[in-house]
Amino acid sequence: MPDRALEPDPRSRPRRQGDRPADARRTDRLERRLLQPGRESVRALVEARRACGRDGGSGALHGGGAARRPGRLFADGQRHRRRGRVQTDHRRGATRCGRPHDAGRPRHGHGRREALTRYASKSRQENVRTVFLVNPASANGSTGRRWPAIARRAAEAGLSGDSFLSGERGDLTDLARRAAEEGAELLVVVGGDGSVSEVVNGIAGREGVALALIPRGTGWDFARSLGIPRNVDRAIGAALTGKTRTIDLGRATYRLWAGGEGQTWFANVASAGMSGAIAQRANDTTKALGGKASYVWATFAVFARWSNTEVRVSVDGETRRGRMHDVIVSNGPYIGGGMKICPDADLEDGAFDVLLIGDLTKRDLLLTLPKTFRGKHLPHPRAELLRGTTVTVDAPEPLPVELDGEQPGTTPARFEIVPHALRVRVP
């Protein structure tokens, strides 16, 4: 089938960057490099990513603090660098602030492997070997403070097991993999979409283990897609007595920020284009007002400075070329704190819904964005919806790639559906 271009925008020149106050210079540098792909090189994109962590700081990603020692979840005295994370005493304090089952554990050499082998005795009454994987920084840092109370409520309902808290990005992937290897049958994720993504990357394709979710993030789009309630007690009930669904996962291959090729699983949604920049901007800001408000604010802030670029997309061999705002690859229907971006996307149908968003104007965005939360934005003259199992995206200048709210690299990118790759406990 011949290539077909999306309808172009009649604008005659690209957007111009406006003046910014002095206290926003660091954000400006990031946006000039990350958010305007038509104006900067791959090198600039890489430098921007190296220079700015997820918390918006200027240190190396996960850098600083004491070195992490083998066999430990956290280095001695290490504190969270991300804004809103809880301090060490909230994670491992005595009695009231500590994790369940921490009493009597030695401070030196946490021994994650030894601890993981003990969860079997905690849940024998339910005959399900359970491990809780907790992101204390989720929900704007409140999960760490509330986790002891959540753990008590779960235990009172009959859901118990060893609990492990992440200290830096990637911890949950390692913990999930090790727990599954040692016989865990149910991994209960306490966090948001980013936490789910990490755990999925530790157990994707593995039989004998299921994932349950107590939603504590600001976006919780994956939980929405599965119908998992945000209410803690109802989510605990779903983890205990819900049915198990086997859903599809996506597998993305992309260019790493530091160069070379990376590969990551994603559960809900992937994108290439402005969505990656929006997710980065939303992650760099406080989410005290909630994920939806943060994402809407980030959308307008980024769109005001974004320059669309020529993009080539192939969906199962069917090619589209043109100036595009975004390419959304949906396994589930929700993105951005509740936008029903692909209303008919199904986590169990063996295919992606692929939304190509063309050269939008500001007026288009203002009129269309509110409709996305109701799933009423399609059809649209500047958008096209396709379905397929394999999607490739490339552009003359690298576009940021977003996977379940994380930004691991840039285009060129390839997205593949992997049917029946994850077991999930749902209501």
XYZ file of C-alpha atoms in Angstrom:
427
model
C 0.000 0.000 0.000
C 1.465 3.426 -0.893
C 2.503 5.867 1.800
C -0.143 8.371 2.807
C 0.518 11.684 4.483
C -1.601 13.048 7.281
C -3.277 16.386 6.579
C -0.693 19.175 7.121
C -1.155 22.312 9.180
C -1.386 25.548 7.144
C 1.038 27.333 9.482
C 3.932 28.795 7.545
C 6.626 28.835 10.189
C 7.529 26.895 13.371
C 6.689 28.068 16.852
C 9.087 30.500 18.505
C 10.392 30.064 21.994
C 9.227 32.761 24.402
C 11.197 34.446 27.129
C 11.415 32.640 30.454
C 12.320 33.930 33.921
C 15.792 33.349 35.309
C 14.653 30.723 37.806
C 13.408 28.515 34.938
C 16.724 28.342 33.081
C 17.345 24.704 33.921
C 13.884 23.683 32.704
C 14.416 25.802 29.586
C 17.608 23.937 28.794
C 15.829 20.596 29.138
C 12.904 21.707 26.997
C 15.090 23.228 24.287
C 16.832 19.882 23.944
C 14.198 17.299 24.826
C 10.980 18.997 23.775
C 11.960 20.453 20.387
C 13.337 17.525 18.403
C 13.486 19.467 15.163
C 16.038 21.884 16.576
C 18.601 19.736 18.388
C 20.821 16.766 17.636
C 20.970 13.339 19.229
C 23.958 14.535 21.231
C 21.925 17.367 22.731
C 19.144 14.961 23.654
C 21.624 12.630 25.332
C 23.249 15.479 27.247
C 19.845 16.690 28.425
C 18.941 13.269 29.760
C 22.256 12.850 31.526
C 21.949 16.267 33.083
C 18.433 15.995 34.445
C 17.023 13.218 36.585
C 13.368 12.407 37.010
C 13.152 14.785 39.950
C 14.332 17.681 37.807
C 17.657 17.876 39.648
C 20.981 18.424 37.982
C 22.727 15.390 39.437
C 23.349 12.124 37.642
C 20.358 9.832 37.435
C 20.213 7.971 40.772
C 23.524 9.563 41.635
C 24.732 10.996 44.901
C 24.506 9.672 48.415
C 26.304 6.725 49.844
C 27.201 3.852 47.578
C 24.800 0.968 47.623
C 26.316 -2.115 49.244
C 25.784 -5.651 47.972
C 22.775 -7.334 49.523
C 21.215 -4.082 50.745
C 18.078 -2.298 49.711
C 19.518 1.078 50.736
C 22.969 2.347 51.631
C 23.442 3.421 55.261
C 22.126 6.931 55.794
C 21.084 7.345 52.154
C 18.096 9.633 51.723
C 15.771 9.939 48.766
C 16.843 12.637 46.346
C 13.512 12.922 44.578
C 11.230 15.632 45.907
C 8.514 14.130 48.096
C 10.268 10.887 48.944
C 10.204 9.768 52.527
C 13.329 9.789 54.662
C 15.212 6.763 55.906
C 13.508 6.712 59.313
C 10.122 6.403 57.581
C 11.317 3.336 55.759
C 13.105 1.447 58.466
C 12.272 3.081 61.759
C 11.566 1.073 64.849
C 8.146 -0.433 65.479
C 5.537 2.084 64.256
C 7.343 3.384 61.159
C 9.092 0.236 60.033
C 8.073 -2.291 57.449
C 6.049 -5.304 58.533
C 8.306 -8.119 59.766
C 11.306 -5.759 60.196
C 11.406 -6.122 63.980
C 14.612 -7.800 65.065
C 16.300 -7.590 61.668
C 19.936 -6.511 61.777
C 20.733 -3.080 60.404
C 23.791 -4.342 58.569
C 23.279 -6.650 55.603
C 19.540 -6.640 55.037
C 19.884 -9.924 53.192
C 17.082 -9.584 50.633
C 17.529 -13.153 49.468
C 17.206 -14.562 52.987
C 14.162 -12.391 53.615
C 12.485 -13.421 50.389
C 12.624 -17.082 51.395
C 10.541 -16.373 54.497
C 7.347 -15.136 52.886
C 5.933 -18.659 52.538
C 5.245 -18.913 56.264
C 3.451 -15.548 56.287
C 0.540 -16.570 54.072
C 0.149 -20.303 54.550
C -3.416 -19.825 55.704
C -4.317 -18.537 52.229
C -2.007 -21.024 50.449
C -0.676 -18.148 48.337
C 2.921 -17.046 48.680
C 2.688 -13.260 48.673
C 5.225 -10.424 48.455
C 4.445 -6.693 48.663
C 6.567 -4.422 46.456
C 6.195 -0.811 47.566
C 7.295 2.463 45.985
C 7.419 4.908 48.930
C 7.824 7.891 46.577
C 4.553 7.300 44.737
C 1.511 9.533 45.277
C 3.783 12.542 45.715
C 5.691 10.804 48.526
C 2.699 9.888 50.668
C 2.892 6.123 50.103
C 5.942 5.763 52.336
C 4.181 7.544 55.164
C 0.959 5.573 54.770
C 2.417 2.159 54.040
C 2.392 0.887 57.679
C -1.345 1.607 57.921
C -2.006 0.022 54.507
C -0.046 -3.072 55.558
C -2.122 -3.401 58.731
C -5.362 -3.126 56.772
C -4.168 -5.782 54.327
C -3.175 -8.129 57.161
C -6.530 -7.635 58.884
C -8.245 -8.603 55.624
C -6.106 -11.742 55.341
C -3.494 -10.548 52.841
C -0.015 -10.809 54.330
C 3.559 -11.399 53.259
C 7.018 -9.871 53.284
C 7.275 -6.262 52.152
C 10.087 -4.533 50.266
C 10.434 -0.816 49.552
C 12.274 0.568 46.540
C 15.071 3.064 47.036
C 15.885 3.961 43.464
C 14.709 3.331 39.939
C 15.075 -0.321 38.969
C 14.806 -1.777 42.487
C 11.322 -3.170 41.907
C 12.411 -4.973 38.742
C 15.178 -6.746 40.631
C 12.978 -7.534 43.621
C 10.142 -8.866 41.458
C 12.483 -11.121 39.513
C 14.085 -12.528 42.641
C 10.762 -13.061 44.388
C 9.386 -14.954 41.376
C 12.530 -17.068 41.141
C 12.107 -18.073 44.788
C 8.503 -19.131 44.426
C 6.311 -16.085 45.013
C 2.853 -16.635 43.564
C 1.375 -13.164 44.076
C 3.243 -9.857 43.837
C 1.226 -6.952 45.240
C 2.459 -3.661 43.785
C 1.809 -0.612 45.958
C 2.430 2.353 43.677
C 1.547 3.850 40.326
C 2.135 3.156 36.654
C 5.909 3.515 36.932
C 6.007 0.975 39.757
C 3.887 -1.455 37.752
C 6.206 -1.011 34.780
C 9.244 -1.935 36.865
C 7.600 -5.051 38.281
C 6.345 -6.100 34.850
C 9.916 -5.947 33.570
C 10.889 -8.433 36.275
C 8.181 -11.042 35.635
C 6.966 -10.626 32.024
C 6.322 -13.972 30.380
C 6.876 -15.919 33.597
C 4.344 -18.578 34.570
C 3.225 -19.285 38.109
C 3.179 -15.702 39.376
C 0.406 -13.104 39.237
C 0.397 -9.362 39.798
C -2.038 -7.502 42.051
C -2.210 -3.761 42.502
C -2.989 -1.335 45.301
C -3.027 1.911 43.269
C -1.042 4.663 44.974
C 0.264 6.711 42.064
C -1.114 9.966 40.735
C -1.941 8.605 37.295
C -2.997 4.966 37.881
C -3.954 4.549 34.197
C -3.077 0.842 34.197
C -5.409 0.256 37.161
C -8.166 2.146 35.305
C -7.667 -0.023 32.240
C -8.153 -3.139 34.385
C -11.013 -1.781 36.479
C -9.011 -2.032 39.717
C -10.517 0.369 42.284
C -8.441 3.158 43.776
C -9.992 2.585 47.200
C -7.394 0.736 49.282
C -9.756 -1.742 50.945
C -11.477 -2.633 47.684
C -8.110 -3.066 45.962
C -7.003 -5.372 48.787
C -10.215 -7.327 48.295
C -9.491 -7.703 44.579
C -5.986 -8.967 45.371
C -7.427 -11.538 47.791
C -10.512 -12.833 46.018
C -10.462 -11.404 42.495
C -10.236 -13.381 39.297
C -7.024 -13.763 37.305
C -6.817 -12.370 33.778
C -3.969 -13.088 31.379
C -3.232 -9.916 29.433
C -0.988 -8.893 26.570
C 2.162 -6.831 27.033
C 4.121 -4.595 24.715
C 7.848 -4.899 24.087
C 9.703 -1.781 22.951
C 13.104 -1.498 21.323
C 14.601 2.001 21.117
C 17.776 4.078 21.199
C 19.109 4.653 24.700
C 19.862 8.195 25.837
C 23.518 7.270 26.239
C 23.631 5.511 22.869
C 23.137 1.890 21.925
C 19.922 -0.119 21.907
C 17.538 -0.724 24.792
C 14.559 -3.025 25.223
C 11.760 -2.653 27.784
C 8.353 -4.213 28.418
C 5.326 -1.969 28.852
C 1.899 -2.842 30.203
C -0.428 -0.020 29.242
C 0.758 2.501 26.665
C 3.794 3.669 24.713
C 4.347 6.737 22.574
C 6.859 8.602 20.452
C 6.633 12.361 20.182
C 5.223 15.044 22.419
C 3.742 12.610 24.969
C 7.229 11.672 26.128
C 8.057 15.330 26.725
C 4.742 15.868 28.533
C 5.372 12.886 30.812
C 8.837 14.229 31.622
C 7.435 17.671 32.432
C 4.669 16.176 34.600
C 7.185 14.006 36.470
C 9.337 17.069 37.159
C 6.502 18.911 38.905
C 4.634 18.362 42.137
C 1.500 16.252 41.746
C -0.227 17.538 44.849
C -3.266 18.428 42.728
C -3.409 14.929 41.255
C -2.230 13.236 38.093
C -4.933 14.659 35.828
C -4.238 18.304 36.717
C -0.477 17.777 36.468
C -0.779 16.155 33.062
C -3.137 18.805 31.664
C -0.831 21.582 32.873
C 2.200 19.812 31.390
C 0.358 19.311 28.089
C -0.252 23.026 27.606
C 3.204 24.005 28.883
C 4.960 21.670 26.460
C 2.622 22.252 23.508
C 3.302 25.998 23.633
C 6.962 25.287 22.813
C 6.738 22.120 20.744
C 7.627 21.981 17.047
C 6.068 19.090 15.137
C 8.391 17.218 12.831
C 8.228 14.791 9.922
C 7.599 11.250 11.160
C 7.496 7.892 9.417
C 5.261 5.235 11.000
C 4.736 1.643 9.910
C 1.920 -0.505 11.346
C 2.173 -4.130 10.205
C 3.824 -2.880 7.007
C 1.279 -0.123 6.309
C 3.177 3.166 6.193
C 2.256 6.750 7.002
C 4.455 9.835 6.608
C 3.824 13.430 7.604
C 4.226 16.134 10.211
C 2.994 14.616 13.452
C 2.421 15.707 16.983
C 2.443 12.196 18.491
C 2.267 8.466 17.853
C 0.343 6.638 20.608
C 0.705 2.841 20.830
C -2.051 1.649 23.177
C -2.414 -1.709 24.827
C -4.916 -0.254 27.320
C -7.261 2.688 26.718
C -6.028 5.247 29.301
C -3.120 7.677 29.394
C -2.200 10.878 31.217
C -4.232 10.569 34.396
C -7.504 9.448 32.834
C -7.488 10.460 29.162
C -9.302 7.713 27.254
C -6.990 8.179 24.325
C -7.840 4.921 22.511
C -11.348 4.074 23.751
C -11.522 0.619 22.163
C -8.069 -0.618 23.182
C -8.278 -4.045 24.822
C -5.552 -5.613 26.971
C -6.498 -9.101 25.784
C -7.148 -8.756 22.033
C -3.620 -9.456 20.774
C -3.166 -6.093 19.016
C -2.312 -2.449 19.607
C -4.580 0.476 18.867
C -2.261 3.012 17.202
C -3.301 6.670 17.159
C -1.455 8.996 14.784
C -1.961 12.609 15.844
C -1.184 14.988 12.995
C -0.129 18.627 12.856
C -2.420 20.037 15.558
C -2.969 23.748 16.133
C -3.477 25.371 19.526
C -7.155 25.708 18.706
C -7.340 21.975 17.930
C -5.809 21.180 21.304
C -8.109 23.496 23.246
C -11.211 22.029 21.612
C -10.124 18.393 21.684
C -8.312 17.855 24.986
C -11.437 17.955 27.222
C -13.087 15.341 25.002
C -10.239 12.860 25.521
C -11.263 12.291 29.141
C -14.639 11.023 27.881
C -13.212 9.160 24.901
C -15.181 11.426 22.521
C -12.277 12.970 20.572
C -12.409 10.524 17.652
C -12.860 10.694 14.746
C -10.791 13.838 14.181
C -9.626 15.329 10.858
C -6.025 15.504 12.049
C -5.866 12.008 13.549
C -5.921 8.451 12.266
C -6.528 5.248 14.208
C -4.901 1.994 13.084
C -4.555 -1.494 14.571
C -1.631 -3.846 14.426
C 0.853 -6.059 16.221
C 4.114 -4.384 15.180
C 4.752 -0.636 15.001
C 7.923 1.193 13.971
C 8.514 4.935 14.369
C 11.380 6.988 12.982
C 12.101 10.651 12.301
C 15.006 12.735 10.949
C 15.576 14.045 14.483
C 15.117 11.724 17.505
C 11.755 11.877 19.274
C 11.408 11.027 22.991
C 9.934 7.575 23.631
C 7.563 7.110 26.574
C 6.673 3.742 28.125
C 4.068 3.711 30.921
C 5.086 7.224 31.935
C 8.860 6.630 31.808
C 11.249 8.046 29.187
C 14.027 5.501 28.552
C 15.284 6.816 25.189
C 14.427 8.047 21.704
C 13.437 6.936 18.247
C 14.039 4.954 16.108
C 11.700 2.661 18.003
C 9.862 -0.598 17.453
C 6.841 -1.796 19.451
C 5.637 -5.429 19.399
C 2.628 -7.028 21.067
C 3.294 -10.177 23.126
C -0.013 -11.998 23.758
C -0.854 -13.590 27.132
C 2.364 -12.418 28.790
C 1.143 -11.346 32.264
C -1.301 -12.723 34.838
C -3.153 -10.010 36.769
C -5.580 -10.236 39.703
C -8.656 -8.055 39.033
C -12.105 -7.552 40.651
